Coordinates of C-alpha atoms in Angstrom, one line a residue:
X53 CA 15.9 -13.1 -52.7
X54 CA 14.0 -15.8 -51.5
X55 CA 16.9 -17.3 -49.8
X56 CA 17.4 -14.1 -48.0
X57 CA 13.6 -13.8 -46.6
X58 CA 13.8 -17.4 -45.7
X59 CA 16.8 -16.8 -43.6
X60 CA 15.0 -13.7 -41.9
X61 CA 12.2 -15.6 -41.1
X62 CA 14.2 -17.9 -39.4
X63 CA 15.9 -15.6 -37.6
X64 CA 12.7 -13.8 -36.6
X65 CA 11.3 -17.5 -35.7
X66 CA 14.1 -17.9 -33.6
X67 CA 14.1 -14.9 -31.6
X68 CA 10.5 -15.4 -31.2
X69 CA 10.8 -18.5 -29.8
X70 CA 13.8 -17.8 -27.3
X71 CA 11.6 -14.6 -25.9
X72 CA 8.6 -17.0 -25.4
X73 CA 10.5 -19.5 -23.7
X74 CA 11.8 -16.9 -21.5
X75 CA 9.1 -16.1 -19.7
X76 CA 8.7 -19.0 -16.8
X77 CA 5.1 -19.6 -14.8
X78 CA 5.3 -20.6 -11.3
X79 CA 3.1 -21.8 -9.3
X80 CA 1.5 -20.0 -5.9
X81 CA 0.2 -23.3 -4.8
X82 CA -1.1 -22.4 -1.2
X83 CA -3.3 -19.4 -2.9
X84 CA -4.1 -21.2 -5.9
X85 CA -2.0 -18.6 -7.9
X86 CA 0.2 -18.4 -11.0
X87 CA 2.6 -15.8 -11.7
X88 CA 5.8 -16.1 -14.6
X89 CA 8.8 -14.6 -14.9
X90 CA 10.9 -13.4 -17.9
X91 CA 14.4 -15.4 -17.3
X92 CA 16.1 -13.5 -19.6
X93 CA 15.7 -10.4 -17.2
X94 CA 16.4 -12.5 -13.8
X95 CA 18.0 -15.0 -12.1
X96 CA 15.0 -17.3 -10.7
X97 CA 16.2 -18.9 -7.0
X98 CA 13.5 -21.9 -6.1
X99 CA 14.0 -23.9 -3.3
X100 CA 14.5 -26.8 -6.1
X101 CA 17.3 -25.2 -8.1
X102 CA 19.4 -24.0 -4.7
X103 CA 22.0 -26.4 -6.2
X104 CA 22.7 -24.9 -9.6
X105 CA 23.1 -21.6 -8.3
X106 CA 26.2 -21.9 -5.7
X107 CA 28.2 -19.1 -7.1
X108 CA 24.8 -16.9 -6.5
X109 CA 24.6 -18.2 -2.9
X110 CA 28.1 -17.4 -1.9
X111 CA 28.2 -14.0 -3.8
X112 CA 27.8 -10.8 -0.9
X113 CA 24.0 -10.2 -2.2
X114 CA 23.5 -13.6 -0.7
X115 CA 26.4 -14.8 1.4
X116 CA 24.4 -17.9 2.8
X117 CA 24.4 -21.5 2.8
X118 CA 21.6 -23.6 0.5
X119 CA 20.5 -24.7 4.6
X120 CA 20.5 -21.5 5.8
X121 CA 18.4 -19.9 2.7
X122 CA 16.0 -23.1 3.3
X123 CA 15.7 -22.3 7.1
X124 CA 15.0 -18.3 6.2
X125 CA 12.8 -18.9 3.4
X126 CA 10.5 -21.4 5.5
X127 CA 10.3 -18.7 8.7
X128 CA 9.5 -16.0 5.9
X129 CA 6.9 -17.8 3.9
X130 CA 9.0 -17.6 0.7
X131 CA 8.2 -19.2 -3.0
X132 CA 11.0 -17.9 -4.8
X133 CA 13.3 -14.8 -5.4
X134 CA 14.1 -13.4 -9.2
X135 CA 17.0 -11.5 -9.3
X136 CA 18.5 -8.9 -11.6
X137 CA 21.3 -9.8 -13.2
X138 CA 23.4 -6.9 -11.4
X139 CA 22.4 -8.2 -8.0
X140 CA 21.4 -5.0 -6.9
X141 CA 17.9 -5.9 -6.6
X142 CA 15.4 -8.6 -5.7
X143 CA 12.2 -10.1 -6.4
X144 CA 10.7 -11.9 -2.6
X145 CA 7.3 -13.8 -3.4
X146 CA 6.2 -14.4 -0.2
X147 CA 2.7 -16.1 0.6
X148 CA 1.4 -17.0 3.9
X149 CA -1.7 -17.0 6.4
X150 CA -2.3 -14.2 9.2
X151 CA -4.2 -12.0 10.8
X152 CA -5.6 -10.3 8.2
X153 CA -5.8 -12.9 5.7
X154 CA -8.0 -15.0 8.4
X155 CA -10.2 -12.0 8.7
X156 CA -10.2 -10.9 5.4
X157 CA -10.1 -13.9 3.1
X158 CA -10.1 -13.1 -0.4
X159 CA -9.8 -9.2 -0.7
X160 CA -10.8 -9.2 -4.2
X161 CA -14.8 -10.5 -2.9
X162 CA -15.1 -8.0 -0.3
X163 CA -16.1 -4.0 -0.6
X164 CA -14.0 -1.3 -1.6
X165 CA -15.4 0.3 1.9
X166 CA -13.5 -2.9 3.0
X167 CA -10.3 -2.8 0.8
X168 CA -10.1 0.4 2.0
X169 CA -9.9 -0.9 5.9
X170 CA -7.3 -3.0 4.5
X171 CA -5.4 -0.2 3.3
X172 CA -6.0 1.9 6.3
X173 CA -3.3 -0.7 8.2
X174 CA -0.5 0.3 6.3
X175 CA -0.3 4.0 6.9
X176 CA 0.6 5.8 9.9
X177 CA 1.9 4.3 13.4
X178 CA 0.2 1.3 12.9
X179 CA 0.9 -2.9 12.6
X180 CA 3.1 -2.4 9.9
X181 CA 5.2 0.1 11.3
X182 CA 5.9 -1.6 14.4
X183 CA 7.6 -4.4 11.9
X184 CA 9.9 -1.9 10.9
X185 CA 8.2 -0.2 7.9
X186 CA 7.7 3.0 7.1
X187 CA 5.4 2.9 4.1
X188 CA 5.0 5.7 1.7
X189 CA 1.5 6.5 0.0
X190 CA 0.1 2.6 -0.1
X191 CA -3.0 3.0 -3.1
X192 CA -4.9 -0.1 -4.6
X193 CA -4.0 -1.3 -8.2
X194 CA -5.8 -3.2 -10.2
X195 CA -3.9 -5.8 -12.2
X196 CA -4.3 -7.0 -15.5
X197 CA -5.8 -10.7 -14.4
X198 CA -4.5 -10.9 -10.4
X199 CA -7.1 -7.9 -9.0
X200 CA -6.8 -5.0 -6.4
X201 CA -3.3 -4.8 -5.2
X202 CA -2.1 -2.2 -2.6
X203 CA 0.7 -0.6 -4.3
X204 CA 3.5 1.3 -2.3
X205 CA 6.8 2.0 -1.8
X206 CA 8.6 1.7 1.4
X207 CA 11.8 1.7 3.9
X208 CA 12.2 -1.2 6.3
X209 CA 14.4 -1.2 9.3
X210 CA 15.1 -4.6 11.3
X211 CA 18.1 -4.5 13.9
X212 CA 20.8 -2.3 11.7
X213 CA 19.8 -3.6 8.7
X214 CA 18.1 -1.0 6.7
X215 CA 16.3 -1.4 2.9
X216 CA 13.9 -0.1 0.6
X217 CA 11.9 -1.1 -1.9
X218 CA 8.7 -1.2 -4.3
X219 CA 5.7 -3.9 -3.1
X220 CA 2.4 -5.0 -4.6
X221 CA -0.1 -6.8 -1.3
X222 CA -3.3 -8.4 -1.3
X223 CA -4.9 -11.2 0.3
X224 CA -6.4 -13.8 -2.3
X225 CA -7.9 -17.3 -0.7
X226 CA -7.2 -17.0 3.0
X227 CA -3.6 -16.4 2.2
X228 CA -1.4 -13.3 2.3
X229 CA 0.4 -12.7 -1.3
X230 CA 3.5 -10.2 -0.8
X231 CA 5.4 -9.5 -3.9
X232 CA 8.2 -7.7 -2.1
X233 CA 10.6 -5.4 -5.0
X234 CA 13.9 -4.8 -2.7
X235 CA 17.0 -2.8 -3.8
X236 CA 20.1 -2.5 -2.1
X237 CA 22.7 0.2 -2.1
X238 CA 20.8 3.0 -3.6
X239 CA 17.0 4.6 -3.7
X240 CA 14.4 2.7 -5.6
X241 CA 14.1 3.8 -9.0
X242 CA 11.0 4.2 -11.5
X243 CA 12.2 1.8 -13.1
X244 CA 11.9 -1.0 -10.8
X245 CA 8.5 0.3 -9.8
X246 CA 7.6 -0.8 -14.1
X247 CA 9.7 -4.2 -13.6
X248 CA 7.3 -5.2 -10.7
X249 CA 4.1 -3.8 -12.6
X250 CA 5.3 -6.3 -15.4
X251 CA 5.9 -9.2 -13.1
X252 CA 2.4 -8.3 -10.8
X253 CA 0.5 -7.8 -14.3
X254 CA 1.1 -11.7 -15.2
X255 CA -0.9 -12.9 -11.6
X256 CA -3.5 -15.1 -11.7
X257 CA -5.5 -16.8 -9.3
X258 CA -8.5 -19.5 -8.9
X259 CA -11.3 -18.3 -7.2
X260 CA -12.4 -19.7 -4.0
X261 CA -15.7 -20.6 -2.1
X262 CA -14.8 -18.9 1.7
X263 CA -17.7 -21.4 3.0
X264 CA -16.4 -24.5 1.3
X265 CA -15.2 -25.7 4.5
X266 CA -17.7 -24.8 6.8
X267 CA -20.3 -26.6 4.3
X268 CA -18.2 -29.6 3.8
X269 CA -17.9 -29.8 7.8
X270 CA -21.9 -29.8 8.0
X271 CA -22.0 -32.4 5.2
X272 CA -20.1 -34.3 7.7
X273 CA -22.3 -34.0 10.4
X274 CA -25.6 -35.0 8.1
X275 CA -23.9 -38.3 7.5
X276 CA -23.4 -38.5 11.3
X277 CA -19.7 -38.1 10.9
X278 CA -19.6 -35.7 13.5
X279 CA -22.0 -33.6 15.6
X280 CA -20.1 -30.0 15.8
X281 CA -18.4 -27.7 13.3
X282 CA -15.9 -25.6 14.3
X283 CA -14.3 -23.4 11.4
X284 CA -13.1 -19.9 11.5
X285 CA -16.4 -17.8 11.2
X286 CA -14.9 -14.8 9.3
X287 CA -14.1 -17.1 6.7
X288 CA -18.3 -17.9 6.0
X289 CA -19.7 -14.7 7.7
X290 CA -18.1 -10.8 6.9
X291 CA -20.0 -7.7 8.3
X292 CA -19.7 -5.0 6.4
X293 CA -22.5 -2.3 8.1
X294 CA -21.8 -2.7 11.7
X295 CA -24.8 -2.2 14.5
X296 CA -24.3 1.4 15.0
X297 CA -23.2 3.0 18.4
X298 CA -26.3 4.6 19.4
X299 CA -29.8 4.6 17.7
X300 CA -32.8 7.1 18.9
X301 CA -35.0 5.1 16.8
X302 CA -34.1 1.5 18.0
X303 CA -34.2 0.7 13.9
X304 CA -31.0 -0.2 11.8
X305 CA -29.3 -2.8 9.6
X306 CA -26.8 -5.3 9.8
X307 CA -25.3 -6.1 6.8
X308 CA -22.3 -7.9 4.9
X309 CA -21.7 -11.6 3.2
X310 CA -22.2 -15.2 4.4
X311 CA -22.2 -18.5 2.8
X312 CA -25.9 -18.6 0.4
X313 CA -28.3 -21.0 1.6
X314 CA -26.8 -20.2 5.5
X315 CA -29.3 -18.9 8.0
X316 CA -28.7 -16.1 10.4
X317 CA -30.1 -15.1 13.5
X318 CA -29.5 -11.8 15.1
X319 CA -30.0 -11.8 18.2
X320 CA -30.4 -8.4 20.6
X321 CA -30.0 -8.7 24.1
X322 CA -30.5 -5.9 27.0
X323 CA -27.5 -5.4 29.4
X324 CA -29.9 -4.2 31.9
X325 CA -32.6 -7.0 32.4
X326 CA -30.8 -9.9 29.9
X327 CA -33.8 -9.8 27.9
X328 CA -33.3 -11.1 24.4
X329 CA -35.0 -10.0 20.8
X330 CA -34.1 -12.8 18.0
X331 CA -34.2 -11.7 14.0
X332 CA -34.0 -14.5 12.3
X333 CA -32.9 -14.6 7.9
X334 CA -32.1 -16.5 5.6
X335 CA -29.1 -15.6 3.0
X336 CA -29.7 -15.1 -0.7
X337 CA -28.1 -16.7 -3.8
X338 CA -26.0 -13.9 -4.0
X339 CA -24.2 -14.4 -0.4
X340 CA -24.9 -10.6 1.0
X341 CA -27.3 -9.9 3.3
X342 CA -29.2 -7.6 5.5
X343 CA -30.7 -8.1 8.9
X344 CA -33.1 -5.3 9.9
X345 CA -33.7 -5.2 13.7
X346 CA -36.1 -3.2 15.7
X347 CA -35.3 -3.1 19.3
X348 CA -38.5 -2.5 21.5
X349 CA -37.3 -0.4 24.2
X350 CA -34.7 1.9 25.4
X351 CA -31.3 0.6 26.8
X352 CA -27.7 -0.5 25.8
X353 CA -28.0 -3.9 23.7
X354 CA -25.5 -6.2 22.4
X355 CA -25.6 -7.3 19.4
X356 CA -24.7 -10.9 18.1
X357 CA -25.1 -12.7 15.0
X358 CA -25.1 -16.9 14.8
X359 CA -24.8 -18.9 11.8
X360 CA -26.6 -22.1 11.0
X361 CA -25.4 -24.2 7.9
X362 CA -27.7 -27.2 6.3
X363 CA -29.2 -26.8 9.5
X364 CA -26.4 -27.2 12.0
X365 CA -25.5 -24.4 14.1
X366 CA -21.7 -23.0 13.9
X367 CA -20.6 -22.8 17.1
X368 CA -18.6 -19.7 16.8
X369 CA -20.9 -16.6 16.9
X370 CA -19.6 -12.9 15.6
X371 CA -20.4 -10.0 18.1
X372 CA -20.0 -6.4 17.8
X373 CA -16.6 -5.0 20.0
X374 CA -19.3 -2.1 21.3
X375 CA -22.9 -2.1 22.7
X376 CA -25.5 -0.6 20.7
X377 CA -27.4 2.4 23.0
X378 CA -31.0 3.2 22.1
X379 CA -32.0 6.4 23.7
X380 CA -35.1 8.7 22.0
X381 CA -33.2 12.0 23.4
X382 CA -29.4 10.6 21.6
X383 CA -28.0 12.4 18.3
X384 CA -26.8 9.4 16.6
X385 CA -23.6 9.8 15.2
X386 CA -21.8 7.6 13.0
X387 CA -17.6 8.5 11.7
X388 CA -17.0 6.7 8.3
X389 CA -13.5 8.0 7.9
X390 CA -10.9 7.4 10.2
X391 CA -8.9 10.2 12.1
X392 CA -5.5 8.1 12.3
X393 CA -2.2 8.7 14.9
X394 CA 0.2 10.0 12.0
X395 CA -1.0 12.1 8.7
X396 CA 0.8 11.6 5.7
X397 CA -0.6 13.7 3.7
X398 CA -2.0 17.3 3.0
X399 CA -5.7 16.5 3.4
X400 CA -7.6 14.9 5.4
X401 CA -11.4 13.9 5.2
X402 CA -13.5 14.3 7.7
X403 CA -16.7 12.4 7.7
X404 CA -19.9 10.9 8.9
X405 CA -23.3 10.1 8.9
X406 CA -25.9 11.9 11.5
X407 CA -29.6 12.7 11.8
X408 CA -31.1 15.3 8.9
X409 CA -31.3 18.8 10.3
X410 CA -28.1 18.7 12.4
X411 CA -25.4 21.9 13.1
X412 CA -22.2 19.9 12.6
X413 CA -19.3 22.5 13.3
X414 CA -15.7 21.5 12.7
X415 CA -12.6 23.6 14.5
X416 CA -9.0 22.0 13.7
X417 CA -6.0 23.8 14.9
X418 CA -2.3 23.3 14.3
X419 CA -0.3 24.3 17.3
X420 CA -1.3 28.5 17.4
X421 CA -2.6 28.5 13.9
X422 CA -6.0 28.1 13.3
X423 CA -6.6 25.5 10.2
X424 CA -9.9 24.7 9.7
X425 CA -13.7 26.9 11.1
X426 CA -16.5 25.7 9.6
X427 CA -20.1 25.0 9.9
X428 CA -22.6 23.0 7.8
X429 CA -26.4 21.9 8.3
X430 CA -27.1 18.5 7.4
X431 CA -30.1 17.9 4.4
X432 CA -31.9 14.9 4.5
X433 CA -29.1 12.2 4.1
X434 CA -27.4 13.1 7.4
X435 CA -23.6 13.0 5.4
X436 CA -21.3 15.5 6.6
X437 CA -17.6 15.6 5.2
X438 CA -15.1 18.6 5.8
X439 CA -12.1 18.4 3.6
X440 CA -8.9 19.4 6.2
X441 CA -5.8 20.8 4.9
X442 CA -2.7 19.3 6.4
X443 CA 0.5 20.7 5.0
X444 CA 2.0 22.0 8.3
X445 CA 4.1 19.4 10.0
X446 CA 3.3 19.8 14.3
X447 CA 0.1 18.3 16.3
X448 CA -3.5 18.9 15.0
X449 CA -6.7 19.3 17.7
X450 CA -9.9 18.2 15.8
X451 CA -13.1 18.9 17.6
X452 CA -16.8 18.3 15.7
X453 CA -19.7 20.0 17.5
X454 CA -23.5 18.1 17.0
X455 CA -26.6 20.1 17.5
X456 CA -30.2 19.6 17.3
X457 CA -32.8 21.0 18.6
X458 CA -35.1 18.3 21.0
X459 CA -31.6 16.1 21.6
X460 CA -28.7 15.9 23.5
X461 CA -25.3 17.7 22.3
X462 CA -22.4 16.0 21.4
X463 CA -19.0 16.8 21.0
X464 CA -16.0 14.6 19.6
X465 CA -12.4 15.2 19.5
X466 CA -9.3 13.7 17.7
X467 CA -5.5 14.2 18.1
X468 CA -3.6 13.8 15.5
X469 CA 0.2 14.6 13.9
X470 CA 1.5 15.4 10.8
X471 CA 5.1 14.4 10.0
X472 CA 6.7 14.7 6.8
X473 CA 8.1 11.7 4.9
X474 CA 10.8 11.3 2.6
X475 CA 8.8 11.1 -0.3
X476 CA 6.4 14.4 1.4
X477 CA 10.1 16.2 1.2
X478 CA 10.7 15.3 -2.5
X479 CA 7.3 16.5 -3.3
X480 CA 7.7 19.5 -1.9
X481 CA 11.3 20.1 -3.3
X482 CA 9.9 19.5 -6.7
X483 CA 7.3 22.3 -7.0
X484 CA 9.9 24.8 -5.1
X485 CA 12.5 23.6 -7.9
X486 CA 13.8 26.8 -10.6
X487 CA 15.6 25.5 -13.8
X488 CA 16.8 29.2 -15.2
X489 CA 18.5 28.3 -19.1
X490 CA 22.1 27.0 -18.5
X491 CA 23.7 30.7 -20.4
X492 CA 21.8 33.0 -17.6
X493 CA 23.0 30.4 -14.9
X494 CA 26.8 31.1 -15.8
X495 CA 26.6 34.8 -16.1
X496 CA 24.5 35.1 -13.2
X497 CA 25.7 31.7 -11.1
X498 CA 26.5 34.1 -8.0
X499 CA 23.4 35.2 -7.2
X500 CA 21.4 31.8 -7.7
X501 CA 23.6 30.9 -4.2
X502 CA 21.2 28.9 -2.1
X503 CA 18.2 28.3 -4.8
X504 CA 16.7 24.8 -5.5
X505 CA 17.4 23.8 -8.8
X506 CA 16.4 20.9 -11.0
X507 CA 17.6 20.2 -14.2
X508 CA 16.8 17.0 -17.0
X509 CA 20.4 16.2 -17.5
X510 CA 22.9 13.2 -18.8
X511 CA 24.9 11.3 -16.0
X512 CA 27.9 11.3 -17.8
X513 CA 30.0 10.0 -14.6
X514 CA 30.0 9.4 -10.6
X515 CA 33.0 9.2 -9.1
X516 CA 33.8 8.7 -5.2
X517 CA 36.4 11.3 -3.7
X518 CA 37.1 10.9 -0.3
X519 CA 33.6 10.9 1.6
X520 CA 31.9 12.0 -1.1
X521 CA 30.3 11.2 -4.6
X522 CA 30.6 13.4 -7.5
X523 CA 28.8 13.4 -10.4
X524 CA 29.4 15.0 -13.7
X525 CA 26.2 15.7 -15.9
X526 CA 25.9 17.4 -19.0
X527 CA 22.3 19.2 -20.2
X528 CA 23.0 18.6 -24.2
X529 CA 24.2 15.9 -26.0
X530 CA 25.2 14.9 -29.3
X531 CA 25.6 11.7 -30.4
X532 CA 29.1 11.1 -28.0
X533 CA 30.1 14.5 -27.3
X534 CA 28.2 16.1 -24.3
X535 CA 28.1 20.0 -23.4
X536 CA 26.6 22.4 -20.9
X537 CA 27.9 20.6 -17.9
X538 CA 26.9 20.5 -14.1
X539 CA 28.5 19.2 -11.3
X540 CA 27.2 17.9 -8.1
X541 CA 28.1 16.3 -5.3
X542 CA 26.6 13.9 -2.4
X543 CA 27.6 12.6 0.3
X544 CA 26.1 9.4 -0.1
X545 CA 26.2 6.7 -3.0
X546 CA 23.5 8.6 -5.4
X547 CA 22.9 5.3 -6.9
X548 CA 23.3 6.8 -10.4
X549 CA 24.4 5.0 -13.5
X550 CA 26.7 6.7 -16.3
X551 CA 25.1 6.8 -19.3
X552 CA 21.4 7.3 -17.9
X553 CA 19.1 10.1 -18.7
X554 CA 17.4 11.4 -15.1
X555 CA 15.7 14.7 -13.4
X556 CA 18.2 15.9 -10.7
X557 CA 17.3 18.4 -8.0
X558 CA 19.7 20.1 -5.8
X559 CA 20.9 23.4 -4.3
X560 CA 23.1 25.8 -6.3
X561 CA 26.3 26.7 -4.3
X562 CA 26.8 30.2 -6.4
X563 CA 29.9 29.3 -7.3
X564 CA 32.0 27.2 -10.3
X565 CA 33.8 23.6 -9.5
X566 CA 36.9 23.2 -10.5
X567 CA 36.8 19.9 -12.8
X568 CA 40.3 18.0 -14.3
X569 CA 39.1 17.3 -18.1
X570 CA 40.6 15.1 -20.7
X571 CA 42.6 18.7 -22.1
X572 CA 42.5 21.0 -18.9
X573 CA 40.9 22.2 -15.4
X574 CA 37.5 23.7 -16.3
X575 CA 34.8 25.3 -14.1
X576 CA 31.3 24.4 -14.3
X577 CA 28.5 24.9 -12.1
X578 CA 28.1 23.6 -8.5
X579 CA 25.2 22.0 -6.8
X580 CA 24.6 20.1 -3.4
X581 CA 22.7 17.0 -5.1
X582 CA 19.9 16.4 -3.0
X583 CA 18.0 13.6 -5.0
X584 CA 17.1 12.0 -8.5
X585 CA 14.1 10.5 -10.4

């Protein structure tokens, strides 16, 4: 007996070891970063162990040289790659510096007003899509030690080549961190979606000082080192309350984060005469600030903000893209949400901030049809927000109406379109879908011609025939013997694995398939598959 528990808890000793030494940390050096890997689940590619993987390099996933994955990996900014032991998908860790990570810097030290800018470039017509991406319903995620991550799925099209695949995105440090999920040859699956989740869960990253360099350049300077600084001023200064558009009061606040101990001075100057108004602060232990400036007469100002560290001026100063106006007779009206090109999805909000006591009237139409009539009175905070429905696909007219009594009108209006993605479509499929009990859908199978089904059903094969797939499912089964089959058919690669337990929507055809079992040609019901989750 005691031989026999000795044994299983070497065994369980064992096992535990092996699954502890399976997971592998790497490191994210430029962004200070960790994140591991469980090798037992992945083939890890680094550009150090290129040379024990050559049968994975000339396999068609890969078909490249070790020079030619060097060269592509250093023009892409990639780490490493995990992949699955099927090759039909692939971990990309890619880390870089851009754009947004200059402007940004560290995403998990900046607002969720700001976050939400962030994520405000991935939907829609914008950057991103001009790379090739169409990006499906990006949201932020927190992860279990890394932070806020956008989390999406997308489709990507470069030249012909066309993929998909599941992402996690931030910006940590002043450098980009992509963890880039792709699949080939089929759909992504839930499943991958949990195998990133697992991988993004294990990030971790050291926190950085975004002002370290600008106050280790003005050390330099006190010991006479050298008698400028010139560092990128986003990194040490990050508005966050822009000067608004127009005032009638000539009052507001600037606000946002700078380096502590750094001094600011606002400074407001009159496109008319070039007369200038300085406001002058300096920033808290806490880094976040806010400038209060009064302008003293009516006009159109500019507005610019200079930073001074351990004395020294930094040479770069931000500015506002637009001119402030201060006019007594103007209704001040300031848009916090954003109205983009493309909607993709069925709601949009419609907001802003604008004197108390204002008639704020919102008319959206959709091509004939009339969406949206409303009217509201604003109470003492100024907020208005009208809450849009977007469902039909076609080009939207917004126009907002501003009234007061003792100032000027004001009328805004937005264009916008609606187009329905992939994912919009299987959305919409899915509530439509009708699952009548598999006896009624015999005996009745002629009159459900034309219906969308969807049934919770085994794969139990998928076989290509010609141009087309078909797959056999079954809705019961017990222990190896399925019953209550289904057939369906595609005319692309469904991506579905024998032996896998899945939700599959599709169109009844009305009538029975003819089907070659083991014993003899049966007839089961038909469907048009349509898609799978």
């Amino acid at each position: 007996m005691r031989k026999s528990l000795l044994l299983i808890l070497v065994l369980f000793m064992m096992v535990f070891c092996a699954c502890a030494v399976a997971d592998t940390e790497y490191a994210l050096e430029p962004c200070a970063g960790k994140i591991s890997i469980n090798e037992t689940n992945y083939i890890v590619l680094t550009p150090e162990n290129l040379d024990d993987h050559q049968d994975l390099l000339s396999s068609p996933a890969i078909s490249k040289t070790k020079e030619e994955l060097l060269a592509d990996w250093e023009e892409n900014h990639v780490l490493l790659q995990a992949w699955t032991k099927k090759m039909d998908a692939c971990l990309e860790v890619r880390v870089y510096v851009d754009e947004d990570s200059t402007h940004y810097f560290d995403l998990e030290q900046q607002t969720r007003q700001t976050r939400n800018e962030y994520l405000k470039l991935h939907q829609g017509s914008g950057k991103y899509a001009k790379e090739g991406f169409t990006i499906l319903k990006p949201e932020w995620k927190k992860q279990k030690y890394g932070g806020n991550f956008l989390k999406f799925e997308y489709k990507r099209t470069v030249g012909e080549a066309t993929w998909r695949g599941v992402a996690r995105k931030s910006i940590r440090n002043g450098y980009t961190v992509f963890l880039d999920y792709k699949v080939f040859d089929r759909l992504p699956r839930r499943t991958d979606e949990d195998n990133l989740n697992k991988i993004a869960n294990t990030l971790v990253f050291e926190t950085k000082d975004p002002g370290e360099a600008a106050i280790q350049s003005a050390a330099a300077i006190d010991a006479g080192n050298a008698d400028t600084i010139s560092v990128d001023l986003t990194s040490v200064l990050q508005v966050t309350v822009e000067p608004p558009l127009v005032t009638n009061t000539g009052i507001f606040t600037v606000e946002g984060r700078a380096t502590p101990g750094a001094s600011i001075i606002g400074v407001a100057q009159r496109l008319a005469n070039f007369s200038t108004q300085n406001f002058p602060m300096e920033v808290p232990k806490s880094g976040n600030f806010k400038l209060k400036f009064t302008l003293p007469e009516e006009g159109v100002w500019n507005i610019t903000l200079t930073l001074e560290i351990n004395g020294v001026r930094v040479l770069e100063t931000y500015s506002s893209e637009n001119v402030t106006q201060y006019y007594k007779s103007l209704l001040p009206i300031s848009m916090t949400s954003e109205i983009p090109e493309i909607l993709t999805s069925d709601e949009l909000t419609v907001s802003g901030v604008t004197d108390k006591g204002v008639t704020v009237q919102c008319l959206v139409s959709c091509g004939s049809a009339t969406v949206l009539e409303k009217t509201i009175r604003t109470n003492g905070t100024g907020v208005f927000k009208f809450k849009v429905p977007t469902t039909l696909e076609g080009d939207y007219d917004i126009v907002l109406a501003f009234q007061k009594k003792g100032l000027d009108n004001k009328r805004l209006e937005y264009k916008t379109t609606r187009q329905l993605t992939e994912q919009d479509t299987r959305d919409r499929s899915a509530t439509k879908a009708i699952h009548p009990a598999y006896n009624t859908l015999v005996k009745k199978l002629d009159t459900y011609a034309g219906k969308y089904m969807v049934y919770t059903a085994h794969v139990v094969s998928v076989e290509q025939s010609g141009d087309q797939w078909i797959i056999l499912a079954a809705l019961k089964k017990n222990k190896d013997k399925y019953s209550n089959y289904l057939v369906y058919s595609a005319d692309h690669d469904p991506g579905l694995e024998a032996g896998s337990k899945v939700k599959i929507y599709g169109t009844c055809e009305g009538v029975g398939h003819q089907y070659q079992s083991e014993e003899d040609v049966v007839s089961y019901p038909c469907f048009i598959f349509s898609f799978y989750e």
